[in-house]
GROMACS .gro file of C-alpha atoms in nm:
model
  493
    1UNK     CA    1  -3.373   1.257  -7.072
    2UNK     CA    2  -3.040   1.440  -6.988
    3UNK     CA    3  -2.770   1.271  -6.817
    4UNK     CA    4  -2.785   1.485  -6.503
    5UNK     CA    5  -3.142   1.372  -6.453
    6UNK     CA    6  -3.120   0.955  -6.587
    7UNK     CA    7  -2.836   1.003  -6.241
    8UNK     CA    8  -3.089   1.200  -6.012
    9UNK     CA    9  -3.371   0.896  -6.080
   10UNK     CA   10  -3.118   0.602  -6.057
   11UNK     CA   11  -3.023   0.745  -5.712
   12UNK     CA   12  -3.385   0.819  -5.601
   13UNK     CA   13  -3.425   0.442  -5.729
   14UNK     CA   14  -3.157   0.335  -5.473
   15UNK     CA   15  -3.303   0.514  -5.236
   16UNK     CA   16  -3.593   0.391  -5.240
   17UNK     CA   17  -3.548   0.026  -5.307
   18UNK     CA   18  -3.255   0.078  -5.006
   19UNK     CA   19  -3.545   0.249  -4.755
   20UNK     CA   20  -3.850   0.007  -4.890
   21UNK     CA   21  -3.972  -0.216  -4.577
   22UNK     CA   22  -3.870  -0.599  -4.540
   23UNK     CA   23  -4.166  -0.729  -4.467
   24UNK     CA   24  -4.434  -0.894  -4.629
   25UNK     CA   25  -4.576  -0.732  -4.962
   26UNK     CA   26  -4.946  -0.813  -4.870
   27UNK     CA   27  -5.104  -0.927  -4.555
   28UNK     CA   28  -5.167  -1.294  -4.456
   29UNK     CA   29  -5.437  -1.201  -4.231
   30UNK     CA   30  -5.622  -0.909  -4.235
   31UNK     CA   31  -5.948  -0.765  -4.002
   32UNK     CA   32  -6.216  -0.507  -4.037
   33UNK     CA   33  -6.380  -0.365  -3.675
   34UNK     CA   34  -6.718  -0.158  -3.732
   35UNK     CA   35  -6.827   0.098  -3.482
   36UNK     CA   36  -7.173  -0.159  -3.402
   37UNK     CA   37  -6.911  -0.386  -3.270
   38UNK     CA   38  -6.728  -0.159  -3.072
   39UNK     CA   39  -7.063  -0.076  -2.891
   40UNK     CA   40  -7.195  -0.449  -2.843
   41UNK     CA   41  -6.825  -0.497  -2.719
   42UNK     CA   42  -6.904  -0.212  -2.456
   43UNK     CA   43  -7.221  -0.314  -2.356
   44UNK     CA   44  -7.108  -0.658  -2.274
   45UNK     CA   45  -6.761  -0.596  -2.170
   46UNK     CA   46  -6.964  -0.393  -1.883
   47UNK     CA   47  -7.199  -0.580  -1.793
   48UNK     CA   48  -6.980  -0.880  -1.694
   49UNK     CA   49  -6.735  -0.635  -1.552
   50UNK     CA   50  -6.848  -0.671  -1.172
   51UNK     CA   51  -6.882  -1.069  -1.197
   52UNK     CA   52  -6.510  -1.041  -1.349
   53UNK     CA   53  -6.413  -0.825  -0.965
   54UNK     CA   54  -6.612  -0.986  -0.784
   55UNK     CA   55  -6.376  -1.314  -0.923
   56UNK     CA   56  -6.027  -1.075  -0.892
   57UNK     CA   57  -6.149  -1.028  -0.498
   58UNK     CA   58  -6.160  -1.370  -0.419
   59UNK     CA   59  -5.789  -1.475  -0.570
   60UNK     CA   60  -5.640  -1.186  -0.426
   61UNK     CA   61  -5.371  -1.315  -0.087
   62UNK     CA   62  -5.559  -1.181   0.261
   63UNK     CA   63  -5.207  -1.122   0.379
   64UNK     CA   64  -4.842  -1.022   0.281
   65UNK     CA   65  -4.548  -1.044   0.486
   66UNK     CA   66  -4.185  -0.909   0.326
   67UNK     CA   67  -3.875  -0.890   0.525
   68UNK     CA   68  -4.061  -0.699   0.890
   69UNK     CA   69  -4.368  -0.565   0.743
   70UNK     CA   70  -4.669  -0.740   0.754
   71UNK     CA   71  -4.966  -0.614   0.549
   72UNK     CA   72  -5.307  -0.811   0.650
   73UNK     CA   73  -5.687  -0.789   0.624
   74UNK     CA   74  -5.659  -0.671   0.259
   75UNK     CA   75  -6.017  -0.609   0.161
   76UNK     CA   76  -6.127  -0.513  -0.145
   77UNK     CA   77  -6.498  -0.448  -0.124
   78UNK     CA   78  -6.815  -0.233  -0.275
   79UNK     CA   79  -6.738  -0.239  -0.716
   80UNK     CA   80  -7.018  -0.057  -0.871
   81UNK     CA   81  -6.990   0.152  -1.191
   82UNK     CA   82  -7.175   0.378  -1.392
   83UNK     CA   83  -7.226   0.270  -1.752
   84UNK     CA   84  -7.444   0.541  -1.915
   85UNK     CA   85  -7.077   0.695  -1.967
   86UNK     CA   86  -6.932   0.444  -2.109
   87UNK     CA   87  -6.857   0.416  -2.514
   88UNK     CA   88  -6.516   0.296  -2.728
   89UNK     CA   89  -6.586   0.517  -3.064
   90UNK     CA   90  -6.389   0.530  -3.350
   91UNK     CA   91  -6.136   0.805  -3.380
   92UNK     CA   92  -6.045   0.882  -3.746
   93UNK     CA   93  -5.826   1.202  -3.681
   94UNK     CA   94  -5.605   1.041  -3.368
   95UNK     CA   95  -5.596   0.683  -3.604
   96UNK     CA   96  -5.720   0.467  -3.310
   97UNK     CA   97  -6.010   0.407  -3.071
   98UNK     CA   98  -6.110   0.625  -2.812
   99UNK     CA   99  -6.198   0.427  -2.485
  100UNK     CA  100  -6.458   0.700  -2.248
  101UNK     CA  101  -6.493   0.422  -2.005
  102UNK     CA  102  -6.764   0.370  -1.695
  103UNK     CA  103  -6.807   0.618  -1.384
  104UNK     CA  104  -6.612   0.379  -1.088
  105UNK     CA  105  -6.844   0.503  -0.832
  106UNK     CA  106  -6.750   0.330  -0.513
  107UNK     CA  107  -6.499   0.063  -0.418
  108UNK     CA  108  -6.285   0.009  -0.116
  109UNK     CA  109  -5.947  -0.074  -0.036
  110UNK     CA  110  -5.830  -0.222   0.326
  111UNK     CA  111  -5.524  -0.336   0.494
  112UNK     CA  112  -5.365  -0.367   0.828
  113UNK     CA  113  -5.006  -0.285   0.840
  114UNK     CA  114  -4.791  -0.345   1.090
  115UNK     CA  115  -4.415  -0.208   1.059
  116UNK     CA  116  -4.176  -0.418   1.303
  117UNK     CA  117  -3.891  -0.191   1.458
  118UNK     CA  118  -3.697  -0.430   1.690
  119UNK     CA  119  -3.831  -0.717   1.868
  120UNK     CA  120  -4.198  -0.678   2.013
  121UNK     CA  121  -4.181  -0.286   1.930
  122UNK     CA  122  -4.365  -0.242   1.634
  123UNK     CA  123  -4.636   0.043   1.436
  124UNK     CA  124  -4.964  -0.070   1.330
  125UNK     CA  125  -5.206   0.114   1.127
  126UNK     CA  126  -5.491   0.055   0.883
  127UNK     CA  127  -5.502   0.160   0.540
  128UNK     CA  128  -5.843   0.246   0.357
  129UNK     CA  129  -5.888   0.398   0.029
  130UNK     CA  130  -6.262   0.487  -0.089
  131UNK     CA  131  -6.274   0.535  -0.491
  132UNK     CA  132  -6.592   0.788  -0.570
  133UNK     CA  133  -6.740   0.887  -0.896
  134UNK     CA  134  -6.419   0.856  -1.043
  135UNK     CA  135  -6.358   0.899  -1.476
  136UNK     CA  136  -6.064   0.758  -1.718
  137UNK     CA  137  -6.075   0.875  -2.023
  138UNK     CA  138  -5.774   0.730  -2.296
  139UNK     CA  139  -5.692   0.679  -2.618
  140UNK     CA  140  -5.528   0.429  -2.841
  141UNK     CA  141  -5.363   0.329  -3.128
  142UNK     CA  142  -5.141   0.072  -3.358
  143UNK     CA  143  -4.897   0.168  -3.578
  144UNK     CA  144  -4.639  -0.025  -3.778
  145UNK     CA  145  -4.204   0.045  -3.798
  146UNK     CA  146  -4.174   0.174  -4.172
  147UNK     CA  147  -3.895  -0.072  -4.258
  148UNK     CA  148  -3.943  -0.377  -4.035
  149UNK     CA  149  -4.319  -0.375  -3.919
  150UNK     CA  150  -4.219  -0.349  -3.580
  151UNK     CA  151  -4.597  -0.273  -3.395
  152UNK     CA  152  -4.600  -0.009  -3.188
  153UNK     CA  153  -4.885   0.121  -2.941
  154UNK     CA  154  -4.979   0.504  -2.875
  155UNK     CA  155  -5.179   0.598  -2.582
  156UNK     CA  156  -5.327   0.961  -2.645
  157UNK     CA  157  -5.581   1.211  -2.460
  158UNK     CA  158  -5.551   1.041  -2.137
  159UNK     CA  159  -5.728   1.213  -1.870
  160UNK     CA  160  -5.834   1.049  -1.487
  161UNK     CA  161  -6.060   1.238  -1.285
  162UNK     CA  162  -6.090   1.129  -0.910
  163UNK     CA  163  -6.356   1.235  -0.839
  164UNK     CA  164  -6.426   1.283  -0.447
  165UNK     CA  165  -6.194   0.999  -0.342
  166UNK     CA  166  -6.002   1.020  -0.054
  167UNK     CA  167  -5.735   0.836   0.099
  168UNK     CA  168  -5.749   0.747   0.512
  169UNK     CA  169  -5.474   0.642   0.787
  170UNK     CA  170  -5.578   0.566   1.098
  171UNK     CA  171  -5.449   0.340   1.439
  172UNK     CA  172  -5.293   0.657   1.536
  173UNK     CA  173  -5.325   0.993   1.561
  174UNK     CA  174  -4.985   1.058   1.361
  175UNK     CA  175  -5.077   0.843   1.094
  176UNK     CA  176  -5.462   1.014   1.056
  177UNK     CA  177  -5.252   1.357   1.020
  178UNK     CA  178  -5.074   1.277   0.806
  179UNK     CA  179  -5.331   1.106   0.594
  180UNK     CA  180  -5.527   1.395   0.583
  181UNK     CA  181  -5.297   1.669   0.545
  182UNK     CA  182  -5.178   1.488   0.213
  183UNK     CA  183  -5.520   1.415   0.156
  184UNK     CA  184  -5.632   1.797   0.149
  185UNK     CA  185  -5.326   1.923  -0.026
  186UNK     CA  186  -5.177   1.657  -0.239
  187UNK     CA  187  -5.502   1.498  -0.404
  188UNK     CA  188  -5.552   1.768  -0.678
  189UNK     CA  189  -5.167   1.854  -0.712
  190UNK     CA  190  -5.087   1.476  -0.757
  191UNK     CA  191  -5.443   1.427  -1.068
  192UNK     CA  192  -5.259   1.685  -1.261
  193UNK     CA  193  -4.902   1.522  -1.163
  194UNK     CA  194  -5.102   1.182  -1.303
  195UNK     CA  195  -5.242   1.320  -1.580
  196UNK     CA  196  -4.893   1.479  -1.749
  197UNK     CA  197  -4.756   1.194  -1.663
  198UNK     CA  198  -4.928   0.892  -1.688
  199UNK     CA  199  -4.966   0.872  -2.051
  200UNK     CA  200  -4.591   0.939  -2.155
  201UNK     CA  201  -4.488   0.701  -1.886
  202UNK     CA  202  -4.709   0.356  -1.981
  203UNK     CA  203  -4.637   0.482  -2.364
  204UNK     CA  204  -4.262   0.434  -2.247
  205UNK     CA  205  -4.311   0.071  -2.063
  206UNK     CA  206  -4.476  -0.059  -2.327
  207UNK     CA  207  -4.235   0.099  -2.686
  208UNK     CA  208  -3.921   0.084  -2.515
  209UNK     CA  209  -3.962  -0.200  -2.252
  210UNK     CA  210  -4.245  -0.449  -2.339
  211UNK     CA  211  -4.228  -0.512  -2.716
  212UNK     CA  212  -3.854  -0.502  -2.772
  213UNK     CA  213  -3.772  -0.746  -2.419
  214UNK     CA  214  -4.058  -0.992  -2.579
  215UNK     CA  215  -4.050  -0.869  -2.966
  216UNK     CA  216  -3.826  -0.867  -3.255
  217UNK     CA  217  -3.883  -0.688  -3.555
  218UNK     CA  218  -4.211  -0.777  -3.474
  219UNK     CA  219  -4.120  -1.152  -3.409
  220UNK     CA  220  -4.228  -1.357  -3.038
  221UNK     CA  221  -3.988  -1.596  -3.014
  222UNK     CA  222  -4.132  -1.915  -2.708
  223UNK     CA  223  -3.766  -2.099  -2.666
  224UNK     CA  224  -3.701  -2.429  -2.591
  225UNK     CA  225  -3.973  -2.633  -2.824
  226UNK     CA  226  -3.868  -2.975  -2.799
  227UNK     CA  227  -3.925  -3.179  -3.164
  228UNK     CA  228  -3.803  -3.575  -3.099
  229UNK     CA  229  -3.453  -3.482  -3.017
  230UNK     CA  230  -3.409  -3.122  -3.181
  231UNK     CA  231  -3.539  -2.832  -2.884
  232UNK     CA  232  -3.638  -2.523  -3.151
  233UNK     CA  233  -3.821  -2.275  -3.105
  234UNK     CA  234  -4.193  -2.086  -3.235
  235UNK     CA  235  -4.123  -1.779  -3.372
  236UNK     CA  236  -4.487  -1.582  -3.411
  237UNK     CA  237  -4.469  -1.302  -3.671
  238UNK     CA  238  -4.683  -0.998  -3.588
  239UNK     CA  239  -4.514  -0.746  -3.827
  240UNK     CA  240  -4.767  -0.527  -3.965
  241UNK     CA  241  -4.704  -0.503  -4.372
  242UNK     CA  242  -4.937  -0.143  -4.350
  243UNK     CA  243  -5.042   0.059  -4.068
  244UNK     CA  244  -5.471   0.077  -4.022
  245UNK     CA  245  -5.630   0.202  -4.240
  246UNK     CA  246  -5.943   0.406  -4.003
  247UNK     CA  247  -6.213   0.480  -4.144
  248UNK     CA  248  -6.569   0.727  -4.014
  249UNK     CA  249  -6.660   0.407  -3.898
  250UNK     CA  250  -6.439   0.114  -3.925
  251UNK     CA  251  -6.114   0.005  -3.872
  252UNK     CA  252  -5.926  -0.206  -4.102
  253UNK     CA  253  -5.564  -0.356  -3.985
  254UNK     CA  254  -5.333  -0.589  -4.180
  255UNK     CA  255  -5.044  -0.835  -4.024
  256UNK     CA  256  -4.817  -1.072  -4.200
  257UNK     CA  257  -5.008  -1.348  -4.005
  258UNK     CA  258  -4.746  -1.639  -3.968
  259UNK     CA  259  -4.637  -1.907  -3.692
  260UNK     CA  260  -4.351  -2.135  -3.751
  261UNK     CA  261  -4.086  -2.311  -3.538
  262UNK     CA  262  -3.715  -2.159  -3.603
  263UNK     CA  263  -3.507  -2.454  -3.728
  264UNK     CA  264  -3.744  -2.529  -4.005
  265UNK     CA  265  -3.877  -2.216  -4.093
  266UNK     CA  266  -4.192  -2.090  -4.347
  267UNK     CA  267  -4.271  -2.384  -4.532
  268UNK     CA  268  -4.529  -2.174  -4.764
  269UNK     CA  269  -4.456  -1.890  -4.967
  270UNK     CA  270  -4.631  -1.546  -4.885
  271UNK     CA  271  -4.888  -1.447  -5.071
  272UNK     CA  272  -4.833  -1.265  -5.393
  273UNK     CA  273  -5.205  -1.067  -5.411
  274UNK     CA  274  -5.381  -0.870  -5.198
  275UNK     CA  275  -5.700  -0.980  -5.059
  276UNK     CA  276  -6.028  -0.781  -4.976
  277UNK     CA  277  -6.341  -0.718  -4.766
  278UNK     CA  278  -6.705  -0.832  -4.847
  279UNK     CA  279  -6.934  -0.560  -4.932
  280UNK     CA  280  -7.203  -0.601  -4.712
  281UNK     CA  281  -7.229  -0.431  -4.370
  282UNK     CA  282  -7.074  -0.669  -4.115
  283UNK     CA  283  -6.948  -0.573  -3.757
  284UNK     CA  284  -6.672  -0.788  -3.784
  285UNK     CA  285  -6.438  -0.878  -4.075
  286UNK     CA  286  -6.177  -1.180  -4.047
  287UNK     CA  287  -5.983  -1.219  -4.376
  288UNK     CA  288  -5.758  -1.525  -4.389
  289UNK     CA  289  -5.477  -1.574  -4.635
  290UNK     CA  290  -5.412  -1.982  -4.763
  291UNK     CA  291  -5.077  -1.892  -4.650
  292UNK     CA  292  -5.159  -1.816  -4.332
  293UNK     CA  293  -5.399  -2.116  -4.228
  294UNK     CA  294  -5.100  -2.347  -4.398
  295UNK     CA  295  -4.837  -2.235  -4.175
  296UNK     CA  296  -5.075  -2.298  -3.920
  297UNK     CA  297  -5.136  -2.636  -3.959
  298UNK     CA  298  -4.818  -2.706  -4.020
  299UNK     CA  299  -4.669  -2.550  -3.746
  300UNK     CA  300  -4.997  -2.764  -3.518
  301UNK     CA  301  -4.877  -3.066  -3.719
  302UNK     CA  302  -4.509  -3.064  -3.648
  303UNK     CA  303  -4.612  -3.109  -3.289
  304UNK     CA  304  -4.762  -3.467  -3.336
  305UNK     CA  305  -4.983  -3.409  -3.032
  306UNK     CA  306  -5.243  -3.456  -3.271
  307UNK     CA  307  -5.401  -3.787  -3.295
  308UNK     CA  308  -5.755  -3.941  -3.448
  309UNK     CA  309  -5.825  -4.262  -3.217
  310UNK     CA  310  -6.134  -4.410  -3.412
  311UNK     CA  311  -6.284  -4.699  -3.188
  312UNK     CA  312  -6.484  -4.966  -3.421
  313UNK     CA  313  -6.755  -4.960  -3.153
  314UNK     CA  314  -6.799  -4.548  -3.224
  315UNK     CA  315  -6.796  -4.622  -3.637
  316UNK     CA  316  -7.144  -4.904  -3.494
  317UNK     CA  317  -7.273  -4.624  -3.219
  318UNK     CA  318  -7.298  -4.339  -3.512
  319UNK     CA  319  -7.308  -4.469  -3.843
  320UNK     CA  320  -7.451  -4.795  -3.792
  321UNK     CA  321  -7.084  -5.018  -3.966
  322UNK     CA  322  -6.952  -5.329  -3.771
  323UNK     CA  323  -6.597  -5.263  -3.851
  324UNK     CA  324  -6.489  -5.560  -3.861
  325UNK     CA  325  -6.113  -5.723  -4.042
  326UNK     CA  326  -6.425  -5.952  -4.253
  327UNK     CA  327  -6.608  -5.608  -4.398
  328UNK     CA  328  -6.269  -5.542  -4.525
  329UNK     CA  329  -6.209  -5.839  -4.713
  330UNK     CA  330  -6.246  -5.721  -5.036
  331UNK     CA  331  -6.069  -5.412  -4.964
  332UNK     CA  332  -5.778  -5.544  -4.771
  333UNK     CA  333  -5.845  -5.970  -4.791
  334UNK     CA  334  -5.444  -5.951  -4.575
  335UNK     CA  335  -5.663  -5.839  -4.291
  336UNK     CA  336  -5.857  -6.132  -4.292
  337UNK     CA  337  -5.641  -6.401  -4.412
  338UNK     CA  338  -5.351  -6.280  -4.141
  339UNK     CA  339  -5.600  -6.269  -3.819
  340UNK     CA  340  -5.912  -6.410  -3.970
  341UNK     CA  341  -6.272  -6.204  -3.843
  342UNK     CA  342  -6.163  -5.972  -3.578
  343UNK     CA  343  -6.345  -5.576  -3.497
  344UNK     CA  344  -6.109  -5.282  -3.656
  345UNK     CA  345  -5.945  -4.998  -3.478
  346UNK     CA  346  -5.844  -4.658  -3.680
  347UNK     CA  347  -5.620  -4.432  -3.582
  348UNK     CA  348  -5.488  -4.123  -3.847
  349UNK     CA  349  -5.226  -3.890  -3.767
  350UNK     CA  350  -5.185  -3.562  -3.988
  351UNK     CA  351  -4.895  -3.529  -4.058
  352UNK     CA  352  -4.653  -3.261  -4.247
  353UNK     CA  353  -4.707  -3.200  -4.643
  354UNK     CA  354  -5.138  -3.135  -4.537
  355UNK     CA  355  -5.253  -2.786  -4.739
  356UNK     CA  356  -5.548  -2.561  -4.778
  357UNK     CA  357  -5.669  -2.352  -5.055
  358UNK     CA  358  -5.960  -2.160  -5.189
  359UNK     CA  359  -6.060  -2.043  -5.490
  360UNK     CA  360  -6.319  -1.787  -5.571
  361UNK     CA  361  -6.471  -1.956  -5.842
  362UNK     CA  362  -6.571  -2.338  -5.646
  363UNK     CA  363  -6.663  -2.178  -5.314
  364UNK     CA  364  -6.549  -2.505  -5.065
  365UNK     CA  365  -6.196  -2.577  -4.953
  366UNK     CA  366  -5.975  -2.784  -5.195
  367UNK     CA  367  -5.790  -2.983  -4.926
  368UNK     CA  368  -5.450  -3.203  -4.975
  369UNK     CA  369  -5.473  -3.401  -4.650
  370UNK     CA  370  -5.134  -3.647  -4.579
  371UNK     CA  371  -5.139  -3.868  -4.277
  372UNK     CA  372  -5.029  -4.174  -4.095
  373UNK     CA  373  -5.347  -4.439  -4.069
  374UNK     CA  374  -5.319  -4.719  -3.805
  375UNK     CA  375  -5.477  -5.054  -3.877
  376UNK     CA  376  -5.541  -5.195  -3.563
  377UNK     CA  377  -5.654  -5.579  -3.476
  378UNK     CA  378  -5.869  -5.607  -3.172
  379UNK     CA  379  -5.885  -5.931  -3.013
  380UNK     CA  380  -6.158  -6.105  -2.871
  381UNK     CA  381  -6.004  -6.030  -2.559
  382UNK     CA  382  -6.007  -5.657  -2.657
  383UNK     CA  383  -5.600  -5.664  -2.659
  384UNK     CA  384  -5.484  -5.500  -2.958
  385UNK     CA  385  -5.153  -5.512  -3.207
  386UNK     CA  386  -5.066  -5.285  -3.457
  387UNK     CA  387  -5.140  -5.514  -3.909
  388UNK     CA  388  -5.020  -5.220  -4.053
  389UNK     CA  389  -4.931  -4.876  -4.105
  390UNK     CA  390  -4.957  -4.643  -4.436
  391UNK     CA  391  -4.893  -4.319  -4.511
  392UNK     CA  392  -5.183  -4.171  -4.694
  393UNK     CA  393  -5.235  -3.881  -4.990
  394UNK     CA  394  -5.600  -3.749  -5.004
  395UNK     CA  395  -5.702  -3.481  -5.237
  396UNK     CA  396  -6.087  -3.346  -5.096
  397UNK     CA  397  -6.310  -3.032  -5.125
  398UNK     CA  398  -6.477  -2.951  -4.787
  399UNK     CA  399  -6.776  -2.740  -4.791
  400UNK     CA  400  -6.859  -2.496  -4.451
  401UNK     CA  401  -7.153  -2.364  -4.401
  402UNK     CA  402  -7.348  -2.269  -4.095
  403UNK     CA  403  -7.728  -2.265  -4.032
  404UNK     CA  404  -7.870  -2.005  -3.873
  405UNK     CA  405  -8.185  -2.136  -3.763
  406UNK     CA  406  -8.000  -2.316  -3.446
  407UNK     CA  407  -7.595  -2.231  -3.517
  408UNK     CA  408  -7.498  -2.536  -3.609
  409UNK     CA  409  -7.185  -2.577  -3.757
  410UNK     CA  410  -7.180  -2.830  -4.065
  411UNK     CA  411  -6.854  -2.984  -4.231
  412UNK     CA  412  -6.908  -3.193  -4.549
  413UNK     CA  413  -6.647  -3.353  -4.729
  414UNK     CA  414  -6.690  -3.403  -5.153
  415UNK     CA  415  -6.458  -3.564  -5.398
  416UNK     CA  416  -6.250  -3.744  -5.206
  417UNK     CA  417  -5.968  -3.957  -5.385
  418UNK     CA  418  -5.729  -4.123  -5.277
  419UNK     CA  419  -5.384  -4.025  -5.460
  420UNK     CA  420  -5.130  -4.192  -5.213
  421UNK     CA  421  -5.114  -4.535  -5.021
  422UNK     CA  422  -4.780  -4.616  -4.910
  423UNK     CA  423  -4.717  -4.935  -4.651
  424UNK     CA  424  -4.488  -4.793  -4.444
  425UNK     CA  425  -4.468  -5.040  -4.114
  426UNK     CA  426  -4.589  -5.400  -4.217
  427UNK     CA  427  -4.682  -5.670  -3.976
  428UNK     CA  428  -4.928  -5.883  -4.198
  429UNK     CA  429  -4.731  -5.928  -4.583
  430UNK     CA  430  -4.972  -5.594  -4.742
  431UNK     CA  431  -4.735  -5.426  -4.891
  432UNK     CA  432  -4.662  -5.570  -5.218
  433UNK     CA  433  -5.097  -5.485  -5.239
  434UNK     CA  434  -5.061  -5.157  -5.185
  435UNK     CA  435  -5.138  -5.048  -5.530
  436UNK     CA  436  -5.485  -5.243  -5.549
  437UNK     CA  437  -5.583  -5.198  -5.235
  438UNK     CA  438  -5.585  -4.772  -5.324
  439UNK     CA  439  -5.788  -4.860  -5.626
  440UNK     CA  440  -5.977  -5.077  -5.438
  441UNK     CA  441  -6.049  -4.781  -5.175
  442UNK     CA  442  -6.126  -4.506  -5.517
  443UNK     CA  443  -6.393  -4.760  -5.591
  444UNK     CA  444  -6.554  -4.770  -5.281
  445UNK     CA  445  -6.497  -4.412  -5.213
  446UNK     CA  446  -6.868  -4.267  -5.206
  447UNK     CA  447  -6.934  -4.523  -4.950
  448UNK     CA  448  -6.611  -4.391  -4.752
  449UNK     CA  449  -6.799  -4.017  -4.825
  450UNK     CA  450  -7.083  -4.085  -4.718
  451UNK     CA  451  -7.010  -4.234  -4.434
  452UNK     CA  452  -6.743  -3.995  -4.316
  453UNK     CA  453  -6.982  -3.743  -4.349
  454UNK     CA  454  -7.265  -3.890  -4.170
  455UNK     CA  455  -6.961  -3.952  -3.850
  456UNK     CA  456  -6.924  -3.558  -3.860
  457UNK     CA  457  -7.291  -3.466  -3.891
  458UNK     CA  458  -7.331  -3.640  -3.596
  459UNK     CA  459  -7.006  -3.463  -3.397
  460UNK     CA  460  -7.141  -3.106  -3.526
  461UNK     CA  461  -7.054  -2.828  -3.286
  462UNK     CA  462  -7.322  -2.536  -3.221
  463UNK     CA  463  -7.221  -2.185  -3.185
  464UNK     CA  464  -7.303  -1.985  -2.864
  465UNK     CA  465  -7.618  -1.806  -2.814
  466UNK     CA  466  -7.597  -1.481  -2.599
  467UNK     CA  467  -7.868  -1.281  -2.457
  468UNK     CA  468  -7.799  -0.971  -2.574
  469UNK     CA  469  -7.764  -0.969  -2.932
  470UNK     CA  470  -7.794  -1.221  -3.249
  471UNK     CA  471  -7.540  -1.246  -3.496
  472UNK     CA  472  -7.494  -1.438  -3.833
  473UNK     CA  473  -7.210  -1.548  -3.991
  474UNK     CA  474  -7.160  -1.552  -4.364
  475UNK     CA  475  -6.821  -1.679  -4.552
  476UNK     CA  476  -6.663  -1.521  -4.856
  477UNK     CA  477  -6.459  -1.728  -5.078
  478UNK     CA  478  -6.173  -1.562  -5.281
  479UNK     CA  479  -5.825  -1.700  -5.454
  480UNK     CA  480  -5.620  -1.766  -5.210
  481UNK     CA  481  -5.752  -1.646  -4.877
  482UNK     CA  482  -6.131  -1.705  -4.733
  483UNK     CA  483  -6.285  -1.459  -4.495
  484UNK     CA  484  -6.581  -1.423  -4.266
  485UNK     CA  485  -6.804  -1.153  -4.169
  486UNK     CA  486  -7.018  -1.161  -3.870
  487UNK     CA  487  -7.301  -0.915  -3.847
  488UNK     CA  488  -7.444  -0.856  -3.525
  489UNK     CA  489  -7.755  -0.675  -3.409
  490UNK     CA  490  -7.883  -0.593  -3.054
  491UNK     CA  491  -8.198  -0.811  -2.947
  492UNK     CA  492  -8.479  -0.614  -2.806
  493UNK     CA  493  -8.500  -0.588  -2.445
   0.00000   0.00000   0.00000
């Protein structure tokens, strides 16, 4: 390579580095959407839309007054659609989703307008708008800025056909004539103008007004969050490390997927390797990195709002164990020596320092849980007092699965181990015994694990059932990532 070639190569390399994206190298969260999911979504959406419109109609005020104009008798009614033409389709050529909306067969709007001119002198008229056999078609694609990753929205192929829609103004002859001639002469020219300008107009408003107002290079900043004596902002990172990949029957999207408080910044390192989609044919897939999940968990815990109180009566009801200082005598004898035989309540507050991770080999969630544990004495009159508070560091494997028969979510803990037990508030002289307490707790960890799993099992939620389709959920454990695949099949009617 001669000198001139070397110089040109260095210049090209420098230019490439200077123009490289400043977003994450790999996404924190990614989605795959299949055409069959869009089919189900389209069907479900237009089936519930009439019900939604009824709720919206009930919320609309019946009367509005602005200065000397009073609008009353506001009515929306007779919403009817024909869903035969409704279909949302992946459009590979335009890198987005093409949406053919249901035909609006009928919809009516009515109001009465009173325009005050001078004291008791006013002009009154009625306005009626009748939507008849109107249709709307358009497409939507989302791209990311090559440098910042900031999202931009592009509507394409927008076309509105107003069908046999018309409007009338009545109440006096002049208003009737105005509405008659404008409806006769301007209806279709206005339709052409709308089709010419509505699409670029919407794109302008979204990309040049809404996104710049709410997003700053792909970031949403929500201000005035209070953390103790500090006031900070919540940052939501929606930047796209790469543009969506559009295939014949699926769309893959990628997102940085970070959330954090501005004064703390990101706590965890961004992903250093790509994640994969499952090979099976799932209608919808989501893959989340440990980075994204931990950022969400860390941010939630920093608010201090997650508190898990456990009353001794709840443990008695669900686990069958009467939690008392007597029961804890061999583990934490200081409780019995200082308070005698009393019932014991617990309160757990997860705190910053909790993190989770996944690996492809063991098919479980590896969790490091850090929490404040309050040991609370219950007196005979049901009053309570804090015996002591400790910071617990717990390592655990968490298995998550869903029973296909009844859609019950099962969460089970295994290999529980207390790695740290540090007393921070001591009202019963337990601090000097904390290392021995940790040893004794680990010695009975098998029994604790069994009780915890039994308690969690009782509280296991059930996923909803749907009338028009069935679904199955499959989990995919990856190195530093967790995938969820949902397979949807329509029910036979």
